[in-house]
Amino acid sequence: MKKLTRRQVLARAAGLGGVAVVAAGAGGYLGFLTPSGDVADYAEHLVDDQRALRPGEVRVTFLGTTTLLVDDGTTQLLFDAFITDVSLSTAIFGRLQTDTAKVDTTLDRVGADRIKGIFVSHSHYDHALDAAYIAKRANATLHGSPSTLNIGRGGDVPEAQLRPYQVGNPLKIGGFTVTVLASKHSPGTKGGDGTPITRPLRQPADAGDYLEGGSFDFLVEYGTHSLLVKASAGYLPGGLDHVRADAMFCGTAGSVGKDAAFRDEFYEETVAKVRPKLFVPLHWNDFFTPVTGHLTTNMKAIDDVAAGWDYLVDRLGRAHAQFAPMEGYSSVILFGPTGRAA
């Protein structure tokens, strides 16, 4: 492996987690690498419903970071595609490649055998690394930005299975209608500026090769109900003014925990406008460690999960909405006669 200069190491670290990771790596401040919260403190809010679906219900299963499997018993949709284990050292020093055995085991574990569409929120590796392999495995359509489609091309996904986003145009897939919404990446991360991937991206590749390529939210309608998938804690002012959803699955990593002023702005521009009855946080687990049934929160270098979650518990409680984090492979059942947010 080619030896990296100190400057290159720090640059890669910055792209993965902001200046605090650089400080941790450069100064040896190991405290920055410890968890920024304890899931056990929020045990009363955790949800997991593994019962069989009833007519009109939708199951959403959390596969870690921001990857969600949405299933109505007939059609499955996958939002984001990051299942392969990538350690911090691999992300900084190594090359990334889909672990097909890990992906196969995980998808089999959660019964992901009817995936018809894959939607990627943006093209950083922790959202898109496994998109090409899963699209081929499932013979599913990969929906995405030009950058995401170049990830698909690099993984030899046939052009017939690649579909560019048409922002604002509802797309019918089985019993679901998905509308892609323009959004913005969370602030403070190098590479969150919309820079595109301009050619097919083949693995193995550097973490930094997975450029953002634009960020998107997804309104998923099912009958008279809906859910919003918002993987990144960023927003376009006014972008959700006319969006309402019964349930909201929302990234809270980074500034939501570490920046009190941004936290208020973000909440008012997103959650307060969407008015969900159920709020499920995403991107809170340490994505440099394997996903298990019990997850560790993001390290202090990039987040303050406890501060963010305490804020959300308070604000959502005052709005009579449920704060409902899920651990690895946990599910929540929505809509229908007994599902949540009905």
Coordinates of C-alpha atoms in Angstrom, one line a residue:
M1 CA 0.0 0.0 0.0
K2 CA 1.3 3.4 -0.9
K3 CA 2.4 5.4 2.2
L4 CA 0.4 8.5 2.8
T5 CA 1.9 11.8 3.9
R6 CA 0.7 13.3 7.2
R7 CA -1.1 16.0 5.2
Q8 CA -3.0 13.3 3.2
V9 CA -4.0 11.4 6.3
L10 CA -5.4 14.6 7.9
A11 CA -7.2 15.5 4.7
R12 CA -8.9 12.1 4.5
A13 CA -9.9 12.3 8.2
A14 CA -11.4 15.7 7.7
G15 CA -13.6 14.4 4.9
L16 CA -14.9 11.6 7.1
G17 CA -15.8 13.5 10.2
G18 CA -14.8 17.1 10.3
V19 CA -12.1 19.0 12.1
A20 CA -12.6 17.2 15.4
V21 CA -11.4 13.9 13.9
V22 CA -8.4 15.7 12.6
A23 CA -7.7 17.0 16.1
A24 CA -8.1 13.5 17.5
G25 CA -5.8 12.0 15.0
A26 CA -3.2 14.7 15.2
G27 CA -3.1 15.3 18.9
G28 CA -4.0 11.8 20.2
Y29 CA -7.0 13.0 22.1
L30 CA -8.7 9.7 22.5
G31 CA -11.7 11.2 24.2
F32 CA -12.8 12.5 20.8
L33 CA -13.2 8.8 19.7
T34 CA -15.5 7.8 22.6
P35 CA -19.3 7.5 22.1
S36 CA -21.3 10.7 22.4
G37 CA -24.3 9.1 24.1
D38 CA -25.6 5.9 25.6
V39 CA -28.6 4.3 23.9
A40 CA -29.5 2.7 27.2
D41 CA -30.5 6.2 28.5
Y42 CA -33.3 6.2 25.9
A43 CA -34.5 2.6 26.4
E44 CA -38.1 3.8 27.0
H45 CA -38.2 5.3 23.5
L46 CA -36.8 2.3 21.6
V47 CA -39.1 0.5 19.2
D48 CA -39.0 -2.9 17.6
D49 CA -42.0 -4.7 16.2
Q50 CA -41.3 -8.0 14.5
R51 CA -44.9 -9.3 14.1
A52 CA -46.4 -10.3 10.8
L53 CA -47.8 -7.5 8.7
R54 CA -51.6 -7.0 8.4
P55 CA -53.3 -5.5 5.4
G56 CA -52.6 -1.8 4.9
E57 CA -49.5 -1.9 7.1
V58 CA -45.9 -1.0 6.2
R59 CA -42.8 -2.3 7.9
V60 CA -39.6 -0.2 8.0
T61 CA -36.4 -2.0 9.1
F62 CA -33.3 -0.2 10.2
L63 CA -30.0 -1.6 8.8
G64 CA -27.7 1.0 10.4
T65 CA -26.6 4.5 9.5
T66 CA -29.3 5.6 7.1
T67 CA -30.2 2.4 5.3
L68 CA -33.9 1.5 5.5
L69 CA -35.9 -1.4 4.1
V70 CA -39.6 -0.4 3.5
D71 CA -42.0 -3.3 2.9
D72 CA -45.7 -3.6 2.5
G73 CA -45.6 -7.4 2.3
T74 CA -45.5 -7.3 -1.5
T75 CA -43.1 -4.6 -2.6
Q76 CA -39.9 -3.6 -1.0
L77 CA -38.0 -0.3 -1.4
L78 CA -34.5 0.3 -0.1
F79 CA -33.4 3.8 0.9
D80 CA -29.6 4.1 0.9
A81 CA -27.3 1.1 0.6
F82 CA -24.5 0.8 3.2
I83 CA -24.2 -2.6 4.8
T84 CA -20.5 -3.5 4.3
D85 CA -18.4 -3.0 7.5
V86 CA -15.9 -0.1 7.0
S87 CA -13.6 0.6 10.0
L88 CA -12.2 4.1 10.6
S89 CA -8.7 2.9 9.6
T90 CA -10.0 1.4 6.4
A91 CA -11.9 4.6 5.6
I92 CA -8.8 6.7 6.1
F93 CA -5.9 4.4 4.9
G94 CA -7.5 1.7 2.9
R95 CA -9.7 1.0 -0.2
L96 CA -13.4 0.3 0.0
Q97 CA -15.2 -2.6 -1.6
T98 CA -18.6 -4.2 -1.1
D99 CA -18.4 -7.3 1.2
T100 CA -20.9 -9.4 -0.8
A101 CA -21.1 -12.1 1.9
K102 CA -22.0 -9.5 4.6
V103 CA -24.6 -7.9 2.3
D104 CA -26.1 -11.2 1.4
T105 CA -26.3 -12.4 5.0
T106 CA -27.9 -9.1 6.1
L107 CA -30.5 -9.0 3.3
D108 CA -31.4 -12.6 4.0
R109 CA -31.7 -11.9 7.7
V110 CA -34.3 -9.2 7.1
G111 CA -36.1 -11.0 4.3
A112 CA -35.1 -8.5 1.6
D113 CA -36.1 -10.7 -1.3
R114 CA -38.6 -8.4 -3.1
I115 CA -36.6 -5.1 -3.5
K116 CA -38.0 -3.3 -6.6
G117 CA -36.3 0.1 -6.2
I118 CA -33.2 1.5 -4.5
F119 CA -33.1 5.3 -3.7
V120 CA -29.8 6.9 -2.6
S121 CA -29.9 10.1 -0.7
H122 CA -26.4 11.2 -1.8
S123 CA -23.3 9.5 -3.0
H124 CA -21.0 9.4 0.0
Y125 CA -19.8 5.9 0.7
D126 CA -21.8 5.5 3.9
H127 CA -25.0 5.9 1.9
A128 CA -24.1 4.4 -1.5
L129 CA -21.2 1.8 -1.2
D130 CA -23.4 -1.3 -1.7
A131 CA -25.9 0.2 -4.1
A132 CA -24.6 -1.4 -7.3
Y133 CA -24.2 -4.9 -5.8
I134 CA -27.7 -4.8 -4.3
A135 CA -29.3 -3.6 -7.6
K136 CA -27.7 -6.5 -9.5
R137 CA -28.5 -9.0 -6.7
A138 CA -32.2 -8.0 -6.6
N139 CA -32.6 -7.1 -10.2
A140 CA -33.9 -3.8 -8.9
T141 CA -33.9 -0.3 -10.4
L142 CA -31.3 2.0 -9.0
H143 CA -32.7 5.5 -8.7
G144 CA -30.3 8.4 -8.2
S145 CA -28.4 11.4 -9.1
P146 CA -25.8 11.3 -12.0
S147 CA -23.2 10.5 -9.3
T148 CA -25.2 7.6 -7.9
L149 CA -25.8 6.3 -11.4
N150 CA -22.0 6.4 -12.0
I151 CA -21.6 4.2 -8.9
G152 CA -24.0 1.8 -10.5
R153 CA -22.2 1.9 -13.8
G154 CA -18.9 1.3 -12.1
G155 CA -20.5 -1.8 -10.6
D156 CA -21.7 -3.0 -14.0
V157 CA -25.4 -2.4 -13.3
P158 CA -27.2 -2.6 -16.7
E159 CA -28.4 0.8 -18.0
A160 CA -31.9 -0.5 -18.1
Q161 CA -31.8 -0.7 -14.3
L162 CA -30.5 2.9 -13.8
R163 CA -33.1 5.7 -13.5
P164 CA -32.1 9.4 -13.0
Y165 CA -34.1 11.3 -10.4
Q166 CA -36.9 13.5 -11.7
V167 CA -37.2 15.8 -8.7
G168 CA -40.8 16.6 -7.7
N169 CA -42.4 14.0 -10.0
P170 CA -44.3 11.2 -8.2
L171 CA -43.2 7.7 -9.1
K172 CA -45.4 4.7 -8.6
I173 CA -43.8 1.4 -7.5
G174 CA -46.2 -1.3 -6.4
G175 CA -48.4 0.2 -3.7
F176 CA -45.9 3.0 -3.0
T177 CA -45.6 6.5 -4.6
V178 CA -42.1 8.0 -4.1
T179 CA -41.4 11.7 -4.7
V180 CA -37.8 12.8 -4.7
L181 CA -37.2 16.2 -3.1
A182 CA -34.2 18.4 -3.5
S183 CA -32.3 18.8 -0.2
K184 CA -28.9 19.7 1.2
H185 CA -26.2 17.9 3.0
S186 CA -25.5 18.4 6.6
P187 CA -23.1 21.3 7.3
G188 CA -19.5 21.0 8.4
T189 CA -18.3 18.0 6.4
K190 CA -15.7 18.3 3.7
G191 CA -17.2 16.9 0.5
G192 CA -20.8 18.0 1.3
D193 CA -20.8 20.6 -1.3
G194 CA -22.6 18.8 -4.1
T195 CA -19.4 17.9 -6.1
P196 CA -20.4 15.2 -8.6
I197 CA -18.9 11.8 -9.5
T198 CA -18.3 12.4 -13.2
R199 CA -17.4 8.9 -14.4
P200 CA -18.1 5.3 -13.5
L201 CA -16.7 4.6 -10.1
R202 CA -15.2 1.1 -9.8
Q203 CA -14.3 -0.7 -6.6
P204 CA -12.0 -0.9 -4.8
A205 CA -12.0 2.9 -4.3
D206 CA -11.0 5.5 -1.8
A207 CA -13.6 6.8 0.6
G208 CA -13.0 10.2 -0.9
D209 CA -13.9 9.0 -4.3
Y210 CA -17.5 8.8 -3.2
L211 CA -18.4 12.5 -3.7
E212 CA -21.7 13.8 -2.5
G213 CA -23.3 14.6 -5.9
G214 CA -26.3 16.4 -4.5
S215 CA -28.6 15.5 -1.6
F216 CA -32.2 14.4 -1.7
D217 CA -35.2 13.6 0.6
F218 CA -38.0 11.1 -0.2
L219 CA -41.7 11.4 0.4
V220 CA -43.2 7.9 0.4
E221 CA -46.9 7.8 0.1
Y222 CA -49.0 4.6 0.8
G223 CA -52.7 5.0 0.5
T224 CA -53.7 7.9 2.6
H225 CA -50.6 7.8 4.7
S226 CA -47.0 8.9 4.2
L227 CA -43.5 8.8 5.5
L228 CA -40.5 11.1 4.8
V229 CA -37.0 9.8 4.5
K230 CA -34.4 12.5 5.2
A231 CA -31.0 10.9 5.5
S232 CA -28.9 14.0 6.0
A233 CA -29.3 16.7 8.6
G234 CA -29.3 19.6 6.2
Y235 CA -32.1 21.5 4.6
L236 CA -33.1 24.0 1.9
P237 CA -35.0 26.9 3.4
G238 CA -38.7 26.5 2.5
G239 CA -38.0 23.1 0.9
L240 CA -40.5 21.3 3.1
D241 CA -43.1 24.0 3.4
H242 CA -45.8 21.9 1.7
V243 CA -44.7 18.5 2.8
R244 CA -46.5 16.6 5.5
A245 CA -45.9 13.0 6.6
D246 CA -47.2 10.7 9.4
A247 CA -43.7 9.4 10.1
M248 CA -40.3 11.0 9.6
F249 CA -37.0 9.0 9.4
C250 CA -34.3 11.7 9.8
G251 CA -30.6 12.0 10.0
T252 CA -29.4 13.7 13.1
A253 CA -25.6 13.4 12.8
G254 CA -23.2 16.2 13.4
S255 CA -24.6 19.7 13.8
V256 CA -27.9 18.7 15.3
G257 CA -26.0 17.5 18.3
K258 CA -23.1 19.9 18.3
D259 CA -24.6 23.2 17.3
A260 CA -27.5 24.5 19.4
A261 CA -28.3 27.4 17.0
F262 CA -28.4 25.1 14.0
R263 CA -30.4 22.5 15.9
D264 CA -33.2 25.1 16.3
E265 CA -33.1 26.2 12.7
F266 CA -33.1 22.6 11.5
Y267 CA -36.0 21.6 13.6
E268 CA -38.1 24.6 12.5
E269 CA -37.4 24.1 8.8
T270 CA -37.9 20.3 8.9
V271 CA -39.7 18.6 11.7
A272 CA -41.9 21.5 12.6
K273 CA -43.1 21.8 9.0
V274 CA -43.6 18.1 8.3
R275 CA -45.4 17.5 11.6
P276 CA -44.9 13.8 12.0
K277 CA -46.6 11.7 14.6
L278 CA -43.6 9.5 14.7
F279 CA -39.9 10.5 14.5
V280 CA -37.1 8.0 14.0
P281 CA -33.5 9.3 14.1
L282 CA -31.0 8.1 11.6
H283 CA -27.2 8.4 11.2
W284 CA -26.7 8.3 14.9
N285 CA -24.8 5.0 15.2
D286 CA -21.0 4.8 14.9
F287 CA -20.8 3.8 11.3
F288 CA -17.1 2.7 11.7
T289 CA -18.2 -0.3 13.8
P290 CA -20.3 -3.3 12.6
V291 CA -24.1 -3.1 12.9
T292 CA -25.5 -5.4 15.6
G293 CA -28.6 -5.6 17.6
H294 CA -27.1 -3.1 20.1
L295 CA -25.5 -0.1 18.6
T296 CA -22.9 2.4 19.8
T297 CA -23.5 6.1 19.2
N298 CA -21.4 8.3 16.9
M299 CA -18.0 9.3 18.4
K300 CA -17.6 12.7 20.1
A301 CA -15.4 13.8 17.2
I302 CA -18.3 14.1 14.9
D303 CA -21.5 14.3 17.0
D304 CA -23.2 14.8 20.4
V305 CA -26.0 12.3 20.2
A306 CA -27.1 12.8 23.8
A307 CA -27.6 16.6 23.3
G308 CA -29.4 16.1 20.0
W309 CA -31.7 13.4 21.3
D310 CA -32.5 15.2 24.5
Y311 CA -33.5 18.2 22.4
L312 CA -35.7 16.1 20.2
V313 CA -37.4 14.2 23.1
D314 CA -38.3 17.6 24.5
R315 CA -39.5 19.3 21.3
L316 CA -41.4 16.2 20.0
G317 CA -43.0 15.6 23.3
R318 CA -44.4 19.2 23.3
A319 CA -45.7 18.6 19.8
H320 CA -47.3 15.3 21.0
A321 CA -45.1 13.3 18.6
Q322 CA -43.2 10.1 19.4
F323 CA -39.5 9.9 19.4
A324 CA -38.7 6.3 18.3
P325 CA -35.0 5.3 17.8
M326 CA -34.4 1.8 16.5
E327 CA -31.3 -0.4 17.0
G328 CA -29.8 -2.6 14.4
Y329 CA -32.3 -4.8 12.4
S330 CA -35.2 -3.4 14.5
S331 CA -38.5 -2.6 12.7
V332 CA -41.4 -0.3 13.2
I333 CA -44.8 -1.1 11.6
L334 CA -46.7 1.9 10.3
F335 CA -50.2 2.7 9.2
G336 CA -53.0 0.1 9.1
P337 CA -55.3 -0.7 11.9
T338 CA -52.6 -1.2 14.6
G339 CA -49.5 0.3 13.0
R340 CA -47.9 3.5 14.5
A341 CA -48.6 6.9 13.0
A342 CA -51.9 5.6 11.7

